[in-house]
Amino acid sequence: MFKLALRTLRLRQGGFLATFVAVFFGALVVSACGGLMETGIRSETPVQRLAAAPIVVGGQQALKLPKEDPAALEPGDKRKFENATLPERVRLDAALADRLRAVPGVTKVVGEVSFPAQIGAASALGHAWDSAVLTPYALQGAAPKPGEVVVDAGLGLAVGDTLPVAAHGGVGQYRISGIAEAPQAMRDAAVFFAASDAERLSGHPGRFDTIGVFGGDVAAVTAAVGDAGVVATGVERGAFEFPETGQGGENLIVLAAVSGGLSAMVMVFVVAGTLTLSTQQRQRELALLRAVGTTPRQLRRMVLGEALVVGLLAVGAAVVLGPVLGEWLFGQLADHQVVPDVLRFEQGWLPAVVAAGASLLAVVGASFVAGRRASRVRPTEALAEAAVERRWLTPIRLVTAVLCFGGGTALAIVTVAVMTGPVAASTAGPAVMLWAFGLAAISPGVTKLVATLLTWPVHALTGVNGRVALRNTRVGAVRAAGAVTPIMLAVGIATANIYLQTTQEAVSNQAYTEDLRADAVVGSPSGLDPAVLGRVRALPEVAGASEYVTSTVFVEQPFDSDGADDGRPALGVSELTGNAVEVPSTSGHRVGDTLALRLGDGTPVAVRVTAVVDQRPGFEKLVLPAELLAPHTTLGLAPQLLVRAAPGVDSATLTARLREATAGLPVFVGDRGTLIAAHAKGNEVGAWVNYLLVGMIIAYTVISVVNTLVTATVRRRREFGVQRLSGFTRGQVLRMAGVEGGLIATIAVLLGTLVAAGSIVPFCLVVTGSPLPSGPVTIYLVVLAIAVVLSLGAILAPAWAATRGRAVDATSVGE
């Protein structure tokens, strides 16, 4: 039967090309997502600043938190812990460097600090000149003394120049004593200070970001470090230089897993639909094989052999091109700051194997379903069974539909009853897939039902052409469902994901705007000098001003079962002092309670609850004194100062006075709109990721729809010829095909809208209290327009080609 399958492939190239396209693009997307996931898991970062040091010691960014409430454990039970990643840089005590110098074999130990610096419009990182040997840099000129700097050759400056350098909230005049040239391209320009100046400007005296170790044994160095830090060699050193790659890698893993998993599930239905349609179009041929003595097993083997040959060819091409697509996608993510640009794309053999396995599994499963119906008919019924579609509902379809509808209903209930705020998207998002797959499993029956419900409007608007198109759609429900299903998936997934995103953005922006009492902002990328607060508060146009710091903290005591993994968002303001904390009313704490916290860099601190406030669900945060929170952030200073205008002072006057008061300082001044725009821009990163995901799925389903409709329409050449011989003109046939395309688009849009509503309505009820999403209606109209144009174009173009010749010639060709 495999020899027969190979011969059949040569004779039916069009039908098998459709299967090839479906499998190829599905495997291509899965392979590319696998490459993104592998990149996130490896998180390999080229070492730049620390390239010359064979051993690098960095801070311990992992924080162990109790997984279970210690008070609830029985005597003798072991306390279980889980790791949380600290969001702020953990620095090392300078005394560790002295301890490492005593390790046998160690020849040199160099501590390194890094802090943002601004030279005019150019951004750079400041370091102590002693740490230049970690790269190493080549020096032209002299090493810096206090009040001098060595600048990166890429900045285009000259020795002897005096320039202002902004760092750690202040501006100083420094003379350029030398020019440093790196041995390789560096992401960030460097400015080197004398050791005393660098220690002062870093904001963390007596501490190092990393320590480079030359010589010595790795095991001995690790033993000397103990729990005070983490030792890295090789490519792992890059994580200390660019700590943002750790979180970036985790985000990439989640994104790739969601995208790849979603694409794999869509591929299963697309491939199954394509193979089912291809087999259904060959029912007469398969029926004849049954009639001449072919056994059901032989027929199944033939269908499986055909599908495997096509699948292997498609998978082979996809796994070759998968890394190309994966690298392009990674580049887009890096360009849009979704992942750090220093992260290196890596794709080995494992994603190719997974993509190939998933794709071939889908092919085998689809071929089994496609061949099962034809192989089970009795030879005496074979020809009649081939002529008319009779049965489509199988136990597998029914069980799949029941499970998916049950799961979608359960997620909707959980979303409404349990979830709060934007976190509701974690259950509302997967629900759309369950609703979509449930409808896809019974799509022939649903297609026939909806087509029947549309009888009256179709008759009223389209006349005899519509009647014929309606009958064709109802009788050929399996064929029509093959086109309805991918369009329904595209409409449902696109509408749900986009409106979930726009609603979440709108709620986030509304929550930020409602809580925002400021009329202006003073900010600095290198941090604000605390003295700026007093200078601003002294202005008569200012009613109030507060430093504004954001970070993440972890509640250790009492046990925090909800925030152990990701911590709690924390906000630092100047209105609070000492060790006070304001907590949301949903936290269960009362005024006077004491909380044991770990700040963003892991520093333990005990705070006392001084207020319990009502906060918007889903946006709860702990409010701490800025003077307590800021020193334990990576920057070390407050990056922003929020200012409220005095009564009768307009925004323009306030910002003008703030610019006058901060003249000569390395700050920028903006109005309330600047704050809101900055917050909205932060949400755009997540939105862009969502749109990329939706775009990939739509692109795949577009290909599948065109693939399915073109194949199905081209195969109807004989049908069109018979209609023309019976009195239809070519124009009537094309109008009939157009009505069919409109019916398919209408049915798919209605079902896709129903699928999207199953996800959107519960989410919106939770976050906005309304069943309708936030966002322009044009989004939905564009999705509808794409579905209609896609359906009409994919049917009319091949129908026009199929009716070009004489009708009598068309009736002489096989089906």
Tab-separated table of C-alpha atoms in Angstrom, residues 483-700:
chain	number	residue	atom	x	y	z
A	483	ALA	CA	-12.987	26.471	5.814
A	484	VAL	CA	-15.171	27.713	8.688
A	485	THR	CA	-12.954	26.209	11.402
A	486	PRO	CA	-9.666	28.087	10.702
A	487	ILE	CA	-11.503	31.365	10.120
A	488	MET	CA	-13.438	30.849	13.357
A	489	LEU	CA	-10.153	30.162	15.168
A	490	ALA	CA	-8.567	33.291	13.709
A	491	VAL	CA	-11.560	35.537	14.506
A	492	GLY	CA	-12.021	34.129	18.007
A	493	ILE	CA	-8.372	34.138	19.031
A	494	ALA	CA	-7.607	37.523	17.471
A	495	THR	CA	-10.696	39.251	18.875
A	496	ALA	CA	-10.274	37.775	22.346
A	497	ASN	CA	-6.543	38.426	22.686
A	498	ILE	CA	-6.659	41.946	21.293
A	499	TYR	CA	-9.629	43.059	23.378
A	500	LEU	CA	-8.242	41.396	26.499
A	501	GLN	CA	-5.103	43.449	25.912
A	502	THR	CA	-6.901	46.749	25.199
A	503	THR	CA	-9.156	46.270	28.212
A	504	GLN	CA	-6.220	45.481	30.450
A	505	GLU	CA	-4.380	48.554	29.157
A	506	ALA	CA	-7.423	50.755	29.702
A	507	VAL	CA	-7.917	49.482	33.251
A	508	SER	CA	-4.222	49.898	34.066
A	509	ASN	CA	-4.163	53.444	32.700
A	510	GLN	CA	-7.393	54.283	34.519
A	511	ALA	CA	-6.059	52.918	37.804
A	512	TYR	CA	-2.843	54.915	37.403
A	513	THR	CA	-4.715	58.099	36.471
A	514	GLU	CA	-7.178	57.782	39.362
A	515	ASP	CA	-4.367	57.401	41.897
A	516	LEU	CA	-2.249	60.153	40.338
A	517	ARG	CA	-2.531	63.439	42.199
A	518	ALA	CA	0.546	65.042	40.673
A	519	ASP	CA	0.475	67.911	38.178
A	520	ALA	CA	4.142	67.677	37.171
A	521	VAL	CA	7.174	65.414	37.397
A	522	VAL	CA	10.894	65.980	37.892
A	523	GLY	CA	13.019	63.004	36.888
A	524	SER	CA	16.526	61.851	36.101
A	525	PRO	CA	17.859	58.604	34.564
A	526	SER	CA	20.782	58.709	37.011
A	527	GLY	CA	18.577	59.358	40.055
A	528	LEU	CA	17.579	62.508	41.914
A	529	ASP	CA	19.677	64.098	44.610
A	530	PRO	CA	17.556	64.071	47.803
A	531	ALA	CA	18.238	67.822	48.110
A	532	VAL	CA	16.049	68.421	45.035
A	533	LEU	CA	12.972	67.553	47.103
A	534	GLY	CA	13.596	70.417	49.529
A	535	ARG	CA	14.324	72.844	46.685
A	536	VAL	CA	11.034	71.980	44.948
A	537	ARG	CA	8.957	72.067	48.119
A	538	ALA	CA	10.218	75.589	48.833
A	539	LEU	CA	8.540	76.965	45.689
A	540	PRO	CA	5.347	78.961	46.384
A	541	GLU	CA	3.710	77.383	43.301
A	542	VAL	CA	4.063	73.900	44.841
A	543	ALA	CA	1.427	72.514	47.205
A	544	GLY	CA	3.271	69.248	47.760
A	545	ALA	CA	6.045	67.053	46.392
A	546	SER	CA	7.104	63.489	46.977
A	547	GLU	CA	9.802	61.164	45.771
A	548	TYR	CA	8.410	58.245	43.761
A	549	VAL	CA	10.163	54.870	43.882
A	550	THR	CA	8.911	51.512	42.603
A	551	SER	CA	10.244	48.085	43.476
A	552	THR	CA	9.161	44.631	44.638
A	553	VAL	CA	9.286	43.317	48.192
A	554	PHE	CA	8.693	39.892	49.730
A	555	VAL	CA	6.664	39.296	52.888
A	556	GLU	CA	8.349	36.702	55.100
A	557	GLN	CA	6.274	37.024	58.256
A	558	PRO	CA	3.392	36.590	58.533
A	559	PHE	CA	3.391	33.872	55.878
A	560	ASP	CA	2.388	35.249	52.461
A	561	SER	CA	0.922	32.380	50.435
A	562	ASP	CA	-0.088	34.601	47.499
A	563	GLY	CA	3.041	36.639	47.001
A	564	ALA	CA	5.851	34.146	47.600
A	565	ASP	CA	6.788	33.613	43.963
A	566	ASP	CA	6.743	37.109	42.471
A	567	GLY	CA	6.709	39.282	45.554
A	568	ARG	CA	4.509	42.275	46.206
A	569	PRO	CA	4.647	45.544	44.215
A	570	ALA	CA	5.986	48.302	46.437
A	571	LEU	CA	5.813	52.061	46.153
A	572	GLY	CA	8.115	54.468	47.974
A	573	VAL	CA	6.903	57.994	48.857
A	574	SER	CA	8.243	60.823	50.964
A	575	GLU	CA	5.072	61.249	53.024
A	576	LEU	CA	6.012	58.172	55.050
A	577	THR	CA	9.075	58.060	57.264
A	578	GLY	CA	10.879	55.565	59.427
A	579	ASN	CA	9.756	51.959	59.092
A	580	ALA	CA	6.088	52.653	58.360
A	581	VAL	CA	4.054	50.812	55.744
A	582	GLU	CA	0.581	51.246	54.268
A	583	VAL	CA	-1.119	47.999	53.238
A	584	PRO	CA	-4.199	47.298	51.102
A	585	SER	CA	-7.399	46.390	52.895
A	586	THR	CA	-7.426	43.007	51.154
A	587	SER	CA	-4.155	41.981	52.847
A	588	GLY	CA	-5.831	41.025	56.127
A	589	HIS	CA	-3.391	43.095	58.211
A	590	ARG	CA	-4.385	45.679	60.786
A	591	VAL	CA	-2.843	48.904	62.037
A	592	GLY	CA	-0.067	48.098	64.485
A	593	ASP	CA	0.893	44.767	62.906
A	594	THR	CA	4.583	44.144	62.237
A	595	LEU	CA	5.678	42.689	58.905
A	596	ALA	CA	9.053	41.087	58.208
A	597	LEU	CA	9.992	42.053	54.650
A	598	ARG	CA	12.793	41.372	52.213
A	599	LEU	CA	13.455	44.420	50.079
A	600	GLY	CA	14.283	44.219	46.389
A	601	ASP	CA	17.976	43.512	47.004
A	602	GLY	CA	17.257	40.924	49.700
A	603	THR	CA	17.832	43.193	52.696
A	604	PRO	CA	15.621	42.165	55.654
A	605	VAL	CA	13.603	44.875	57.346
A	606	ALA	CA	10.767	44.985	59.883
A	607	VAL	CA	8.017	47.530	59.214
A	608	ARG	CA	4.928	48.554	61.180
A	609	VAL	CA	1.510	48.947	59.578
A	610	THR	CA	0.415	52.558	60.042
A	611	ALA	CA	-2.549	52.580	57.664
A	612	VAL	CA	-4.891	50.188	55.862
A	613	VAL	CA	-6.233	51.674	52.619
A	614	ASP	CA	-8.709	50.609	49.938
A	615	GLN	CA	-6.959	50.014	46.624
A	616	ARG	CA	-8.253	49.020	43.211
A	617	PRO	CA	-8.489	45.192	42.962
A	618	GLY	CA	-5.589	43.773	41.003
A	619	PHE	CA	-3.411	46.841	41.569
A	620	GLU	CA	-2.715	46.471	45.279
A	621	LYS	CA	0.722	47.514	46.511
A	622	LEU	CA	2.612	48.152	49.730
A	623	VAL	CA	3.488	51.812	50.323
A	624	LEU	CA	6.811	52.416	52.103
A	625	PRO	CA	8.982	55.441	52.857
A	626	ALA	CA	11.047	56.429	49.827
A	627	GLU	CA	14.096	56.883	52.056
A	628	LEU	CA	13.749	53.224	53.094
A	629	LEU	CA	13.038	51.738	49.657
A	630	ALA	CA	15.293	53.778	47.313
A	631	PRO	CA	18.726	52.770	48.732
A	632	HIS	CA	17.831	49.122	48.109
A	633	THR	CA	17.070	49.566	44.415
A	634	THR	CA	19.621	49.097	41.647
A	635	LEU	CA	19.743	52.850	41.001
A	636	GLY	CA	20.005	53.701	44.703
A	637	LEU	CA	18.043	56.960	44.371
A	638	ALA	CA	14.497	57.979	43.572
A	639	PRO	CA	14.180	58.345	39.785
A	640	GLN	CA	11.175	60.686	39.951
A	641	LEU	CA	9.717	63.486	42.012
A	642	LEU	CA	5.943	64.008	41.753
A	643	VAL	CA	4.740	67.576	42.264
A	644	ARG	CA	1.256	68.954	43.000
A	645	ALA	CA	0.440	72.527	42.088
A	646	ALA	CA	-0.759	75.078	44.595
A	647	PRO	CA	-4.354	76.308	44.187
A	648	GLY	CA	-4.706	78.648	41.207
A	649	VAL	CA	-1.395	77.602	39.576
A	650	ASP	CA	-1.747	76.131	36.091
A	651	SER	CA	0.399	73.376	34.639
A	652	ALA	CA	2.441	75.639	32.364
A	653	THR	CA	3.373	77.974	35.206
A	654	LEU	CA	4.286	75.093	37.488
A	655	THR	CA	6.572	73.384	34.974
A	656	ALA	CA	8.244	76.692	34.118
A	657	ARG	CA	9.035	77.377	37.774
A	658	LEU	CA	10.300	73.810	38.245
A	659	ARG	CA	12.695	74.229	35.313
A	660	GLU	CA	14.002	77.446	36.832
A	661	ALA	CA	14.434	75.820	40.257
A	662	THR	CA	16.312	72.814	38.859
A	663	ALA	CA	18.422	74.672	36.297
A	664	GLY	CA	21.921	73.195	36.122
A	665	LEU	CA	20.827	69.830	37.527
A	666	PRO	CA	20.713	66.655	35.410
A	667	VAL	CA	16.913	66.434	35.434
A	668	PHE	CA	13.952	66.753	33.116
A	669	VAL	CA	10.615	68.368	33.912
A	670	GLY	CA	7.280	67.237	32.518
A	671	ASP	CA	3.594	67.806	33.120
A	672	ARG	CA	0.860	65.367	34.131
A	673	GLY	CA	0.509	64.237	30.525
A	674	THR	CA	4.159	63.177	30.526
A	675	LEU	CA	3.530	60.840	33.450
A	676	ILE	CA	0.439	59.303	31.900
A	677	ALA	CA	2.159	58.879	28.519
A	678	ALA	CA	5.165	57.181	30.148
A	679	HIS	CA	2.896	54.757	31.988
A	680	ALA	CA	0.949	53.990	28.810
A	681	LYS	CA	4.184	53.395	26.906
A	682	GLY	CA	5.217	50.817	29.480
A	683	ASN	CA	2.013	48.908	28.714
A	684	GLU	CA	2.774	49.019	24.982
A	685	VAL	CA	5.563	46.447	25.374
A	686	GLY	CA	3.126	43.809	26.612
A	687	ALA	CA	0.638	44.859	23.943
A	688	TRP	CA	3.211	44.447	21.188
A	689	VAL	CA	4.010	40.907	22.358
A	690	ASN	CA	0.311	40.062	22.305
A	691	TYR	CA	-0.115	41.513	18.828
A	692	LEU	CA	2.878	39.541	17.581
A	693	LEU	CA	1.336	36.353	18.945
A	694	VAL	CA	-2.027	37.136	17.346
A	695	GLY	CA	-0.318	38.068	14.085
A	696	MET	CA	1.489	34.732	13.914
A	697	ILE	CA	-1.712	32.789	14.500
A	698	ILE	CA	-3.689	34.869	11.998
A	699	ALA	CA	-0.964	34.478	9.392
A	700	TYR	CA	-1.014	30.715	9.819
